[in-house]
């Protein structure tokens, strides 16, 4: 059995080597440690190893951890789950990042419920890059109009794009979708130059995502072990 530290170091090393193969400096790819369902003490252990950004999608579980770990001042909590409109207040009050924004109504509520005393809530637009009917995310054609809507909201700060590609092992399909995301980010940055974040790539498709411009990979199981 490997320890949490060993798994974390192995993932970090893997990201570095993937960056090297893609001729990118390893400080251009950020690791989001997806700690959903895992206990606060594991998050705190990783924090002690230097990890700062953590991803959560189950709100109640997340808020308990965020409260327990409130003494870790520069920790960064990213909400990466589907957002129901009756949950926006809790998200606006507890998180620094929301990566799964895909509806104007939700953006408006997060803005209205975010205290102006806090720094603006950083948001990523989730894109349904595989254009599957059932899937979260807005269609690629609507990214720019949604970005314009978000930019009018003073308590939100648009930082870039996020996607979950099609559930396939076909690397050509995945590469095409990552490539399109990279182009969408470039187009977005023309009008919104602060948009530099491209959140894509998980354990299985990390290398491909980094080759196609990912700036943040989201890794859970490889660090924390499997979920119950
Ligand atoms: C759970 C989750 C991850 C991490 O998945 P693992 O398979 O545990 O590495 C990444 N992104 C999102 C949006 C998730 O919900």
mmCIF file of N, CA, C and O in Angstrom, residues 125-209:
data_model
loop_
_atom_site.group_PDB
_atom_site.id
_atom_site.type_symbol
_atom_site.label_atom_id
_atom_site.label_comp_id
_atom_site.label_asym_id
_atom_site.label_seq_id
_atom_site.Cartn_x
_atom_site.Cartn_y
_atom_site.Cartn_z
ATOM 1 N N UNK A 125 -16.394 28.940 -17.255
ATOM 2 C CA UNK A 125 -17.574 28.504 -18.014
ATOM 3 C C UNK A 125 -17.371 27.047 -18.403
ATOM 4 O O UNK A 125 -16.354 26.687 -19.017
ATOM 5 N N UNK A 126 -18.340 26.203 -18.026
ATOM 6 C CA UNK A 126 -18.272 24.801 -18.455
ATOM 7 C C UNK A 126 -18.855 24.674 -19.856
ATOM 8 O O UNK A 126 -19.970 25.119 -20.129
ATOM 9 N N UNK A 127 -18.080 24.059 -20.744
ATOM 10 C CA UNK A 127 -18.476 23.924 -22.147
ATOM 11 C C UNK A 127 -18.825 22.464 -22.440
ATOM 12 O O UNK A 127 -18.057 21.554 -22.096
ATOM 13 N N UNK A 128 -19.958 22.242 -23.062
ATOM 14 C CA UNK A 128 -20.341 20.898 -23.500
ATOM 15 C C UNK A 128 -19.659 20.638 -24.844
ATOM 16 O O UNK A 128 -20.268 20.734 -25.905
ATOM 17 N N UNK A 129 -18.380 20.306 -24.755
ATOM 18 C CA UNK A 129 -17.560 20.241 -25.961
ATOM 19 C C UNK A 129 -17.895 19.014 -26.805
ATOM 20 O O UNK A 129 -17.646 19.001 -28.011
ATOM 21 N N UNK A 130 -18.476 17.993 -26.192
ATOM 22 C CA UNK A 130 -18.841 16.786 -26.946
ATOM 23 C C UNK A 130 -20.252 16.908 -27.533
ATOM 24 O O UNK A 130 -20.697 16.017 -28.266
ATOM 25 N N UNK A 131 -20.934 18.007 -27.203
ATOM 26 C CA UNK A 131 -22.288 18.262 -27.728
ATOM 27 C C UNK A 131 -23.228 17.097 -27.493
ATOM 28 O O UNK A 131 -24.045 16.752 -28.352
ATOM 29 N N UNK A 132 -23.124 16.476 -26.320
ATOM 30 C CA UNK A 132 -24.043 15.390 -25.979
ATOM 31 C C UNK A 132 -25.267 16.008 -25.302
ATOM 32 O O UNK A 132 -25.139 16.873 -24.447
ATOM 33 N N UNK A 133 -26.452 15.516 -25.676
ATOM 34 C CA UNK A 133 -27.702 16.128 -25.210
ATOM 35 C C UNK A 133 -27.820 16.219 -23.701
ATOM 36 O O UNK A 133 -28.242 17.224 -23.162
ATOM 37 N N UNK A 134 -27.475 15.144 -23.022
ATOM 38 C CA UNK A 134 -27.740 15.059 -21.585
ATOM 39 C C UNK A 134 -26.694 15.798 -20.746
ATOM 40 O O UNK A 134 -26.795 15.839 -19.537
ATOM 41 N N UNK A 135 -25.684 16.329 -21.402
ATOM 42 C CA UNK A 135 -24.519 16.752 -20.650
ATOM 43 C C UNK A 135 -24.577 18.205 -20.187
ATOM 44 O O UNK A 135 -25.097 19.073 -20.871
ATOM 45 N N UNK A 136 -23.985 18.471 -19.022
ATOM 46 C CA UNK A 136 -23.862 19.848 -18.529
ATOM 47 C C UNK A 136 -22.937 20.638 -19.437
ATOM 48 O O UNK A 136 -22.146 20.075 -20.193
ATOM 49 N N UNK A 137 -23.025 21.959 -19.309
ATOM 50 C CA UNK A 137 -22.139 22.816 -20.084
ATOM 51 C C UNK A 137 -22.915 23.515 -21.188
ATOM 52 O O UNK A 137 -23.925 23.015 -21.674
ATOM 53 N N UNK A 138 -22.435 24.686 -21.579
ATOM 54 C CA UNK A 138 -23.104 25.393 -22.660
ATOM 55 C C UNK A 138 -22.446 25.004 -23.977
ATOM 56 O O UNK A 138 -21.316 24.510 -24.017
ATOM 57 N N UNK A 139 -23.170 25.222 -25.059
ATOM 58 C CA UNK A 139 -22.603 24.850 -26.349
ATOM 59 C C UNK A 139 -21.500 25.843 -26.716
ATOM 60 O O UNK A 139 -21.545 27.007 -26.313
ATOM 61 N N UNK A 140 -20.507 25.374 -27.473
ATOM 62 C CA UNK A 140 -19.374 26.236 -27.825
ATOM 63 C C UNK A 140 -19.802 27.558 -28.453
ATOM 64 O O UNK A 140 -19.173 28.593 -28.210
ATOM 65 N N UNK A 141 -20.889 27.549 -29.215
ATOM 66 C CA UNK A 141 -21.354 28.764 -29.897
ATOM 67 C C UNK A 141 -21.789 29.851 -28.915
ATOM 68 O O UNK A 141 -21.833 31.029 -29.271
ATOM 69 N N UNK A 142 -22.151 29.450 -27.698
ATOM 70 C CA UNK A 142 -22.706 30.420 -26.754
ATOM 71 C C UNK A 142 -21.705 30.939 -25.727
ATOM 72 O O UNK A 142 -22.078 31.684 -24.828
ATOM 73 N N UNK A 143 -20.452 30.542 -25.856
ATOM 74 C CA UNK A 143 -19.450 30.949 -24.865
ATOM 75 C C UNK A 143 -19.324 32.468 -24.801
ATOM 76 O O UNK A 143 -19.352 33.066 -23.718
ATOM 77 N N UNK A 144 -19.206 33.116 -25.959
ATOM 78 C CA UNK A 144 -18.944 34.558 -25.945
ATOM 79 C C UNK A 144 -20.111 35.357 -25.354
ATOM 80 O O UNK A 144 -19.898 36.269 -24.553
ATOM 81 N N UNK A 145 -21.343 34.995 -25.704
ATOM 82 C CA UNK A 145 -22.470 35.768 -25.158
ATOM 83 C C UNK A 145 -22.598 35.535 -23.650
ATOM 84 O O UNK A 145 -22.921 36.458 -22.898
ATOM 85 N N UNK A 146 -22.308 34.316 -23.201
ATOM 86 C CA UNK A 146 -22.351 34.043 -21.765
ATOM 87 C C UNK A 146 -21.237 34.821 -21.054
ATOM 88 O O UNK A 146 -21.440 35.391 -19.975
ATOM 89 N N UNK A 147 -20.074 34.876 -21.665
ATOM 90 C CA UNK A 147 -18.956 35.631 -21.078
ATOM 91 C C UNK A 147 -19.329 37.105 -20.917
ATOM 92 O O UNK A 147 -19.026 37.727 -19.893
ATOM 93 N N UNK A 148 -19.986 37.658 -21.919
ATOM 94 C CA UNK A 148 -20.409 39.064 -21.831
ATOM 95 C C UNK A 148 -21.372 39.266 -20.674
ATOM 96 O O UNK A 148 -21.310 40.274 -19.965
ATOM 97 N N UNK A 149 -22.269 38.315 -20.469
ATOM 98 C CA UNK A 149 -23.223 38.386 -19.353
ATOM 99 C C UNK A 149 -22.467 38.361 -18.014
ATOM 100 O O UNK A 149 -22.714 39.183 -17.130
ATOM 101 N N UNK A 150 -21.520 37.443 -17.884
ATOM 102 C CA UNK A 150 -20.786 37.301 -16.621
ATOM 103 C C UNK A 150 -19.976 38.560 -16.316
ATOM 104 O O UNK A 150 -19.881 39.004 -15.165
ATOM 105 N N UNK A 151 -19.428 39.147 -17.355
ATOM 106 C CA UNK A 151 -18.558 40.315 -17.127
ATOM 107 C C UNK A 151 -19.293 41.511 -16.539
ATOM 108 O O UNK A 151 -18.682 42.402 -15.970
ATOM 109 N N UNK A 152 -20.610 41.507 -16.670
ATOM 110 C CA UNK A 152 -21.389 42.608 -16.079
ATOM 111 C C UNK A 152 -21.639 42.396 -14.600
ATOM 112 O O UNK A 152 -22.185 43.277 -13.933
ATOM 113 N N UNK A 153 -21.274 41.231 -14.078
ATOM 114 C CA UNK A 153 -21.572 40.908 -12.685
ATOM 115 C C UNK A 153 -20.341 41.206 -11.819
ATOM 116 O O UNK A 153 -19.314 40.529 -11.945
ATOM 117 N N UNK A 154 -20.420 42.210 -10.955
ATOM 118 C CA UNK A 154 -19.218 42.698 -10.262
ATOM 119 C C UNK A 154 -18.623 41.714 -9.248
ATOM 120 O O UNK A 154 -17.433 41.809 -8.953
ATOM 121 N N UNK A 155 -19.442 40.787 -8.741
ATOM 122 C CA UNK A 155 -18.919 39.878 -7.709
ATOM 123 C C UNK A 155 -18.423 38.551 -8.275
ATOM 124 O O UNK A 155 -18.068 37.642 -7.527
ATOM 125 N N UNK A 156 -18.426 38.449 -9.617
ATOM 126 C CA UNK A 156 -17.842 37.277 -10.278
ATOM 127 C C UNK A 156 -16.649 37.732 -11.107
ATOM 128 O O UNK A 156 -16.647 38.836 -11.649
ATOM 129 N N UNK A 157 -15.644 36.860 -11.199
ATOM 130 C CA UNK A 157 -14.473 37.166 -12.007
ATOM 131 C C UNK A 157 -14.218 36.009 -12.980
ATOM 132 O O UNK A 157 -13.799 34.920 -12.578
ATOM 133 N N UNK A 158 -14.510 36.248 -14.243
ATOM 134 C CA UNK A 158 -14.364 35.200 -15.250
ATOM 135 C C UNK A 158 -12.877 34.935 -15.526
ATOM 136 O O UNK A 158 -12.119 35.856 -15.829
ATOM 137 N N UNK A 159 -12.494 33.653 -15.417
ATOM 138 C CA UNK A 159 -11.071 33.306 -15.562
ATOM 139 C C UNK A 159 -10.781 32.358 -16.724
ATOM 140 O O UNK A 159 -9.622 32.135 -17.052
ATOM 141 N N UNK A 160 -11.817 31.731 -17.307
ATOM 142 C CA UNK A 160 -11.532 30.817 -18.406
ATOM 143 C C UNK A 160 -12.602 29.758 -18.575
ATOM 144 O O UNK A 160 -13.771 29.995 -18.272
ATOM 145 N N UNK A 161 -12.185 28.588 -19.056
ATOM 146 C CA UNK A 161 -13.113 27.533 -19.478
ATOM 147 C C UNK A 161 -12.778 26.187 -18.840
ATOM 148 O O UNK A 161 -11.633 25.910 -18.489
ATOM 149 N N UNK A 162 -13.810 25.357 -18.760
ATOM 150 C CA UNK A 162 -13.654 24.001 -18.217
ATOM 151 C C UNK A 162 -14.450 23.041 -19.088
ATOM 152 O O UNK A 162 -15.487 23.424 -19.651
ATOM 153 N N UNK A 163 -13.967 21.802 -19.213
ATOM 154 C CA UNK A 163 -14.798 20.790 -19.894
ATOM 155 C C UNK A 163 -14.547 19.400 -19.327
ATOM 156 O O UNK A 163 -13.523 19.126 -18.706
ATOM 157 N N UNK A 164 -15.540 18.571 -19.526
ATOM 158 C CA UNK A 164 -15.406 17.128 -19.315
ATOM 159 C C UNK A 164 -15.669 16.514 -20.692
ATOM 160 O O UNK A 164 -16.785 16.589 -21.196
ATOM 161 N N UNK A 165 -14.646 15.958 -21.339
ATOM 162 C CA UNK A 165 -14.863 15.484 -22.710
ATOM 163 C C UNK A 165 -15.706 14.207 -22.715
ATOM 164 O O UNK A 165 -16.063 13.681 -21.673
ATOM 165 N N UNK A 166 -15.994 13.762 -23.916
ATOM 166 C CA UNK A 166 -16.756 12.524 -24.092
ATOM 167 C C UNK A 166 -16.080 11.361 -23.370
ATOM 168 O O UNK A 166 -14.856 11.279 -23.322
ATOM 169 N N UNK A 167 -16.902 10.473 -22.809
ATOM 170 C CA UNK A 167 -16.359 9.301 -22.125
ATOM 171 C C UNK A 167 -15.953 8.251 -23.153
ATOM 172 O O UNK A 167 -16.686 7.308 -23.437
ATOM 173 N N UNK A 168 -14.797 8.466 -23.758
ATOM 174 C CA UNK A 168 -14.304 7.518 -24.760
ATOM 175 C C UNK A 168 -12.809 7.348 -24.561
ATOM 176 O O UNK A 168 -12.142 8.232 -24.013
ATOM 177 N N UNK A 169 -12.278 6.214 -24.995
ATOM 178 C CA UNK A 169 -10.827 6.031 -24.949
ATOM 179 C C UNK A 169 -10.188 6.411 -26.288
ATOM 180 O O UNK A 169 -8.972 6.353 -26.442
ATOM 181 N N UNK A 170 -11.010 6.784 -27.251
ATOM 182 C CA UNK A 170 -10.504 7.136 -28.575
ATOM 183 C C UNK A 170 -9.732 8.460 -28.512
ATOM 184 O O UNK A 170 -10.310 9.534 -28.377
ATOM 185 N N UNK A 171 -8.415 8.339 -28.618
ATOM 186 C CA UNK A 171 -7.566 9.521 -28.433
ATOM 187 C C UNK A 171 -7.772 10.568 -29.519
ATOM 188 O O UNK A 171 -7.564 11.757 -29.280
ATOM 189 N N UNK A 172 -8.191 10.143 -30.699
ATOM 190 C CA UNK A 172 -8.440 11.127 -31.753
ATOM 191 C C UNK A 172 -9.639 11.996 -31.423
ATOM 192 O O UNK A 172 -9.620 13.210 -31.641
ATOM 193 N N UNK A 173 -10.669 11.351 -30.885
ATOM 194 C CA UNK A 173 -11.872 12.094 -30.490
ATOM 195 C C UNK A 173 -11.538 13.059 -29.358
ATOM 196 O O UNK A 173 -11.894 14.245 -29.393
ATOM 197 N N UNK A 174 -10.831 12.542 -28.356
ATOM 198 C CA UNK A 174 -10.474 13.388 -27.206
ATOM 199 C C UNK A 174 -9.592 14.559 -27.640
ATOM 200 O O UNK A 174 -9.815 15.703 -27.239
ATOM 201 N N UNK A 175 -8.597 14.258 -28.473
ATOM 202 C CA UNK A 175 -7.668 15.306 -28.919
ATOM 203 C C UNK A 175 -8.424 16.396 -29.664
ATOM 204 O O UNK A 175 -8.159 17.588 -29.485
ATOM 205 N N UNK A 176 -9.390 15.995 -30.489
ATOM 206 C CA UNK A 176 -10.164 16.989 -31.255
ATOM 207 C C UNK A 176 -10.951 17.887 -30.302
ATOM 208 O O UNK A 176 -11.057 19.103 -30.510
ATOM 209 N N UNK A 177 -11.516 17.285 -29.265
ATOM 210 C CA UNK A 177 -12.309 18.083 -28.320
ATOM 211 C C UNK A 177 -11.415 19.016 -27.492
ATOM 212 O O UNK A 177 -11.743 20.175 -27.273
ATOM 213 N N UNK A 178 -10.265 18.518 -27.048
ATOM 214 C CA UNK A 178 -9.330 19.377 -26.295
ATOM 215 C C UNK A 178 -8.828 20.521 -27.174
ATOM 216 O O UNK A 178 -8.675 21.669 -26.735
ATOM 217 N N UNK A 179 -8.569 20.179 -28.428
ATOM 218 C CA UNK A 179 -8.089 21.183 -29.379
ATOM 219 C C UNK A 179 -9.118 22.300 -29.571
ATOM 220 O O UNK A 179 -8.768 23.484 -29.612
ATOM 221 N N UNK A 180 -10.360 21.907 -29.676
ATOM 222 C CA UNK A 180 -11.420 22.900 -29.846
ATOM 223 C C UNK A 180 -11.533 23.786 -28.598
ATOM 224 O O UNK A 180 -11.762 24.989 -28.694
ATOM 225 N N UNK A 181 -11.341 23.176 -27.424
ATOM 226 C CA UNK A 181 -11.355 23.967 -26.180
ATOM 227 C C UNK A 181 -10.234 25.004 -26.194
ATOM 228 O O UNK A 181 -10.419 26.158 -25.802
ATOM 229 N N UNK A 182 -9.062 24.575 -26.646
ATOM 230 C CA UNK A 182 -7.925 25.498 -26.691
ATOM 231 C C UNK A 182 -8.229 26.683 -27.618
ATOM 232 O O UNK A 182 -7.946 27.833 -27.291
ATOM 233 N N UNK A 183 -8.856 26.378 -28.756
ATOM 234 C CA UNK A 183 -9.227 27.466 -29.673
ATOM 235 C C UNK A 183 -10.291 28.380 -29.066
ATOM 236 O O UNK A 183 -10.232 29.599 -29.225
ATOM 237 N N UNK A 184 -11.250 27.769 -28.367
ATOM 238 C CA UNK A 184 -12.298 28.578 -27.722
ATOM 239 C C UNK A 184 -11.693 29.523 -26.687
ATOM 240 O O UNK A 184 -12.111 30.671 -26.570
ATOM 241 N N UNK A 185 -10.699 29.016 -25.944
ATOM 242 C CA UNK A 185 -10.071 29.884 -24.942
ATOM 243 C C UNK A 185 -9.341 31.043 -25.623
ATOM 244 O O UNK A 185 -9.401 32.182 -25.163
ATOM 245 N N UNK A 186 -8.664 30.742 -26.723
ATOM 246 C CA UNK A 186 -7.957 31.813 -27.441
ATOM 247 C C UNK A 186 -8.930 32.874 -27.942
ATOM 248 O O UNK A 186 -8.681 34.071 -27.821
ATOM 249 N N UNK A 187 -10.063 32.431 -28.474
ATOM 250 C CA UNK A 187 -11.075 33.392 -28.935
ATOM 251 C C UNK A 187 -11.615 34.215 -27.777
ATOM 252 O O UNK A 187 -11.789 35.427 -27.880
ATOM 253 N N UNK A 188 -11.878 33.530 -26.660
ATOM 254 C CA UNK A 188 -12.412 34.217 -25.478
ATOM 255 C C UNK A 188 -11.431 35.278 -24.994
ATOM 256 O O UNK A 188 -11.814 36.396 -24.638
ATOM 257 N N UNK A 189 -10.146 34.923 -25.003
ATOM 258 C CA UNK A 189 -9.116 35.829 -24.495
ATOM 259 C C UNK A 189 -8.951 37.071 -25.377
ATOM 260 O O UNK A 189 -8.446 38.092 -24.917
ATOM 261 N N UNK A 190 -9.390 36.984 -26.623
ATOM 262 C CA UNK A 190 -9.332 38.180 -27.476
ATOM 263 C C UNK A 190 -10.157 39.319 -26.881
ATOM 264 O O UNK A 190 -9.741 40.471 -26.891
ATOM 265 N N UNK A 191 -11.339 38.968 -26.402
ATOM 266 C CA UNK A 191 -12.216 39.995 -25.816
ATOM 267 C C UNK A 191 -12.089 40.103 -24.306
ATOM 268 O O UNK A 191 -12.501 41.094 -23.724
ATOM 269 N N UNK A 192 -11.576 39.062 -23.674
ATOM 270 C CA UNK A 192 -11.502 39.013 -22.209
ATOM 271 C C UNK A 192 -10.089 38.531 -21.836
ATOM 272 O O UNK A 192 -9.890 37.360 -21.526
ATOM 273 N N UNK A 193 -9.116 39.411 -21.905
ATOM 274 C CA UNK A 193 -7.711 38.990 -21.797
ATOM 275 C C UNK A 193 -7.320 38.348 -20.465
ATOM 276 O O UNK A 193 -6.288 37.691 -20.373
ATOM 277 N N UNK A 194 -8.150 38.550 -19.435
ATOM 278 C CA UNK A 194 -7.836 37.913 -18.156
ATOM 279 C C UNK A 194 -8.117 36.412 -18.183
ATOM 280 O O UNK A 194 -7.749 35.696 -17.247
ATOM 281 N N UNK A 195 -8.765 35.926 -19.236
ATOM 282 C CA UNK A 195 -9.141 34.505 -19.292
ATOM 283 C C UNK A 195 -7.961 33.654 -19.761
ATOM 284 O O UNK A 195 -7.639 33.612 -20.953
ATOM 285 N N UNK A 196 -7.321 32.985 -18.797
ATOM 286 C CA UNK A 196 -6.130 32.184 -19.104
ATOM 287 C C UNK A 196 -6.255 30.739 -18.622
ATOM 288 O O UNK A 196 -5.365 29.932 -18.876
ATOM 289 N N UNK A 197 -7.341 30.424 -17.913
ATOM 290 C CA UNK A 197 -7.447 29.089 -17.318
ATOM 291 C C UNK A 197 -8.217 28.145 -18.242
ATOM 292 O O UNK A 197 -9.297 28.480 -18.729
ATOM 293 N N UNK A 198 -7.625 26.979 -18.462
ATOM 294 C CA UNK A 198 -8.285 25.927 -19.239
ATOM 295 C C UNK A 198 -8.246 24.654 -18.394
ATOM 296 O O UNK A 198 -7.203 23.996 -18.296
ATOM 297 N N UNK A 199 -9.390 24.368 -17.733
ATOM 298 C CA UNK A 199 -9.447 23.225 -16.824
ATOM 299 C C UNK A 199 -9.916 22.002 -17.579
ATOM 300 O O UNK A 199 -11.103 21.843 -17.874
ATOM 301 N N UNK A 200 -8.983 21.124 -17.928
ATOM 302 C CA UNK A 200 -9.346 19.875 -18.616
ATOM 303 C C UNK A 200 -8.232 18.863 -18.408
ATOM 304 O O UNK A 200 -7.070 19.215 -18.261
ATOM 305 N N UNK A 201 -8.643 17.596 -18.380
ATOM 306 C CA UNK A 201 -7.696 16.517 -18.135
ATOM 307 C C UNK A 201 -7.915 15.939 -16.749
ATOM 308 O O UNK A 201 -7.963 16.669 -15.761
ATOM 309 N N UNK A 202 -8.131 14.615 -16.724
ATOM 310 C CA UNK A 202 -8.271 13.887 -15.476
ATOM 311 C C UNK A 202 -7.236 12.763 -15.544
ATOM 312 O O UNK A 202 -6.395 12.755 -16.429
ATOM 313 N N UNK A 203 -7.299 11.813 -14.616
ATOM 314 C CA UNK A 203 -6.244 10.788 -14.566
ATOM 315 C C UNK A 203 -5.989 10.145 -15.930
ATOM 316 O O UNK A 203 -4.846 10.046 -16.380
ATOM 317 N N UNK A 204 -7.060 9.740 -16.613
ATOM 318 C CA UNK A 204 -6.893 8.911 -17.807
ATOM 319 C C UNK A 204 -6.445 9.705 -19.037
ATOM 320 O O UNK A 204 -5.839 9.138 -19.942
ATOM 321 N N UNK A 205 -6.746 10.996 -19.086
ATOM 322 C CA UNK A 205 -6.466 11.754 -20.314
ATOM 323 C C UNK A 205 -5.578 12.980 -20.058
ATOM 324 O O UNK A 205 -5.537 13.909 -20.863
ATOM 325 N N UNK A 206 -4.845 12.920 -18.952
ATOM 326 C CA UNK A 206 -4.022 14.058 -18.534
ATOM 327 C C UNK A 206 -2.970 14.456 -19.586
ATOM 328 O O UNK A 206 -2.846 15.635 -19.933
ATOM 329 N N UNK A 207 -2.255 13.457 -20.127
ATOM 330 C CA UNK A 207 -1.173 13.776 -21.058
ATOM 331 C C UNK A 207 -1.724 14.470 -22.302
ATOM 332 O O UNK A 207 -1.187 15.487 -22.763
ATOM 333 N N UNK A 208 -2.815 13.916 -22.817
ATOM 334 C CA UNK A 208 -3.425 14.482 -24.016
ATOM 335 C C UNK A 208 -3.913 15.915 -23.749
ATOM 336 O O UNK A 208 -3.735 16.814 -24.578
ATOM 337 N N UNK A 209 -4.523 16.118 -22.591
ATOM 338 C CA UNK A 209 -5.026 17.454 -22.246
ATOM 339 C C UNK A 209 -3.880 18.457 -22.169
ATOM 340 O O UNK A 209 -4.000 19.593 -22.656
#
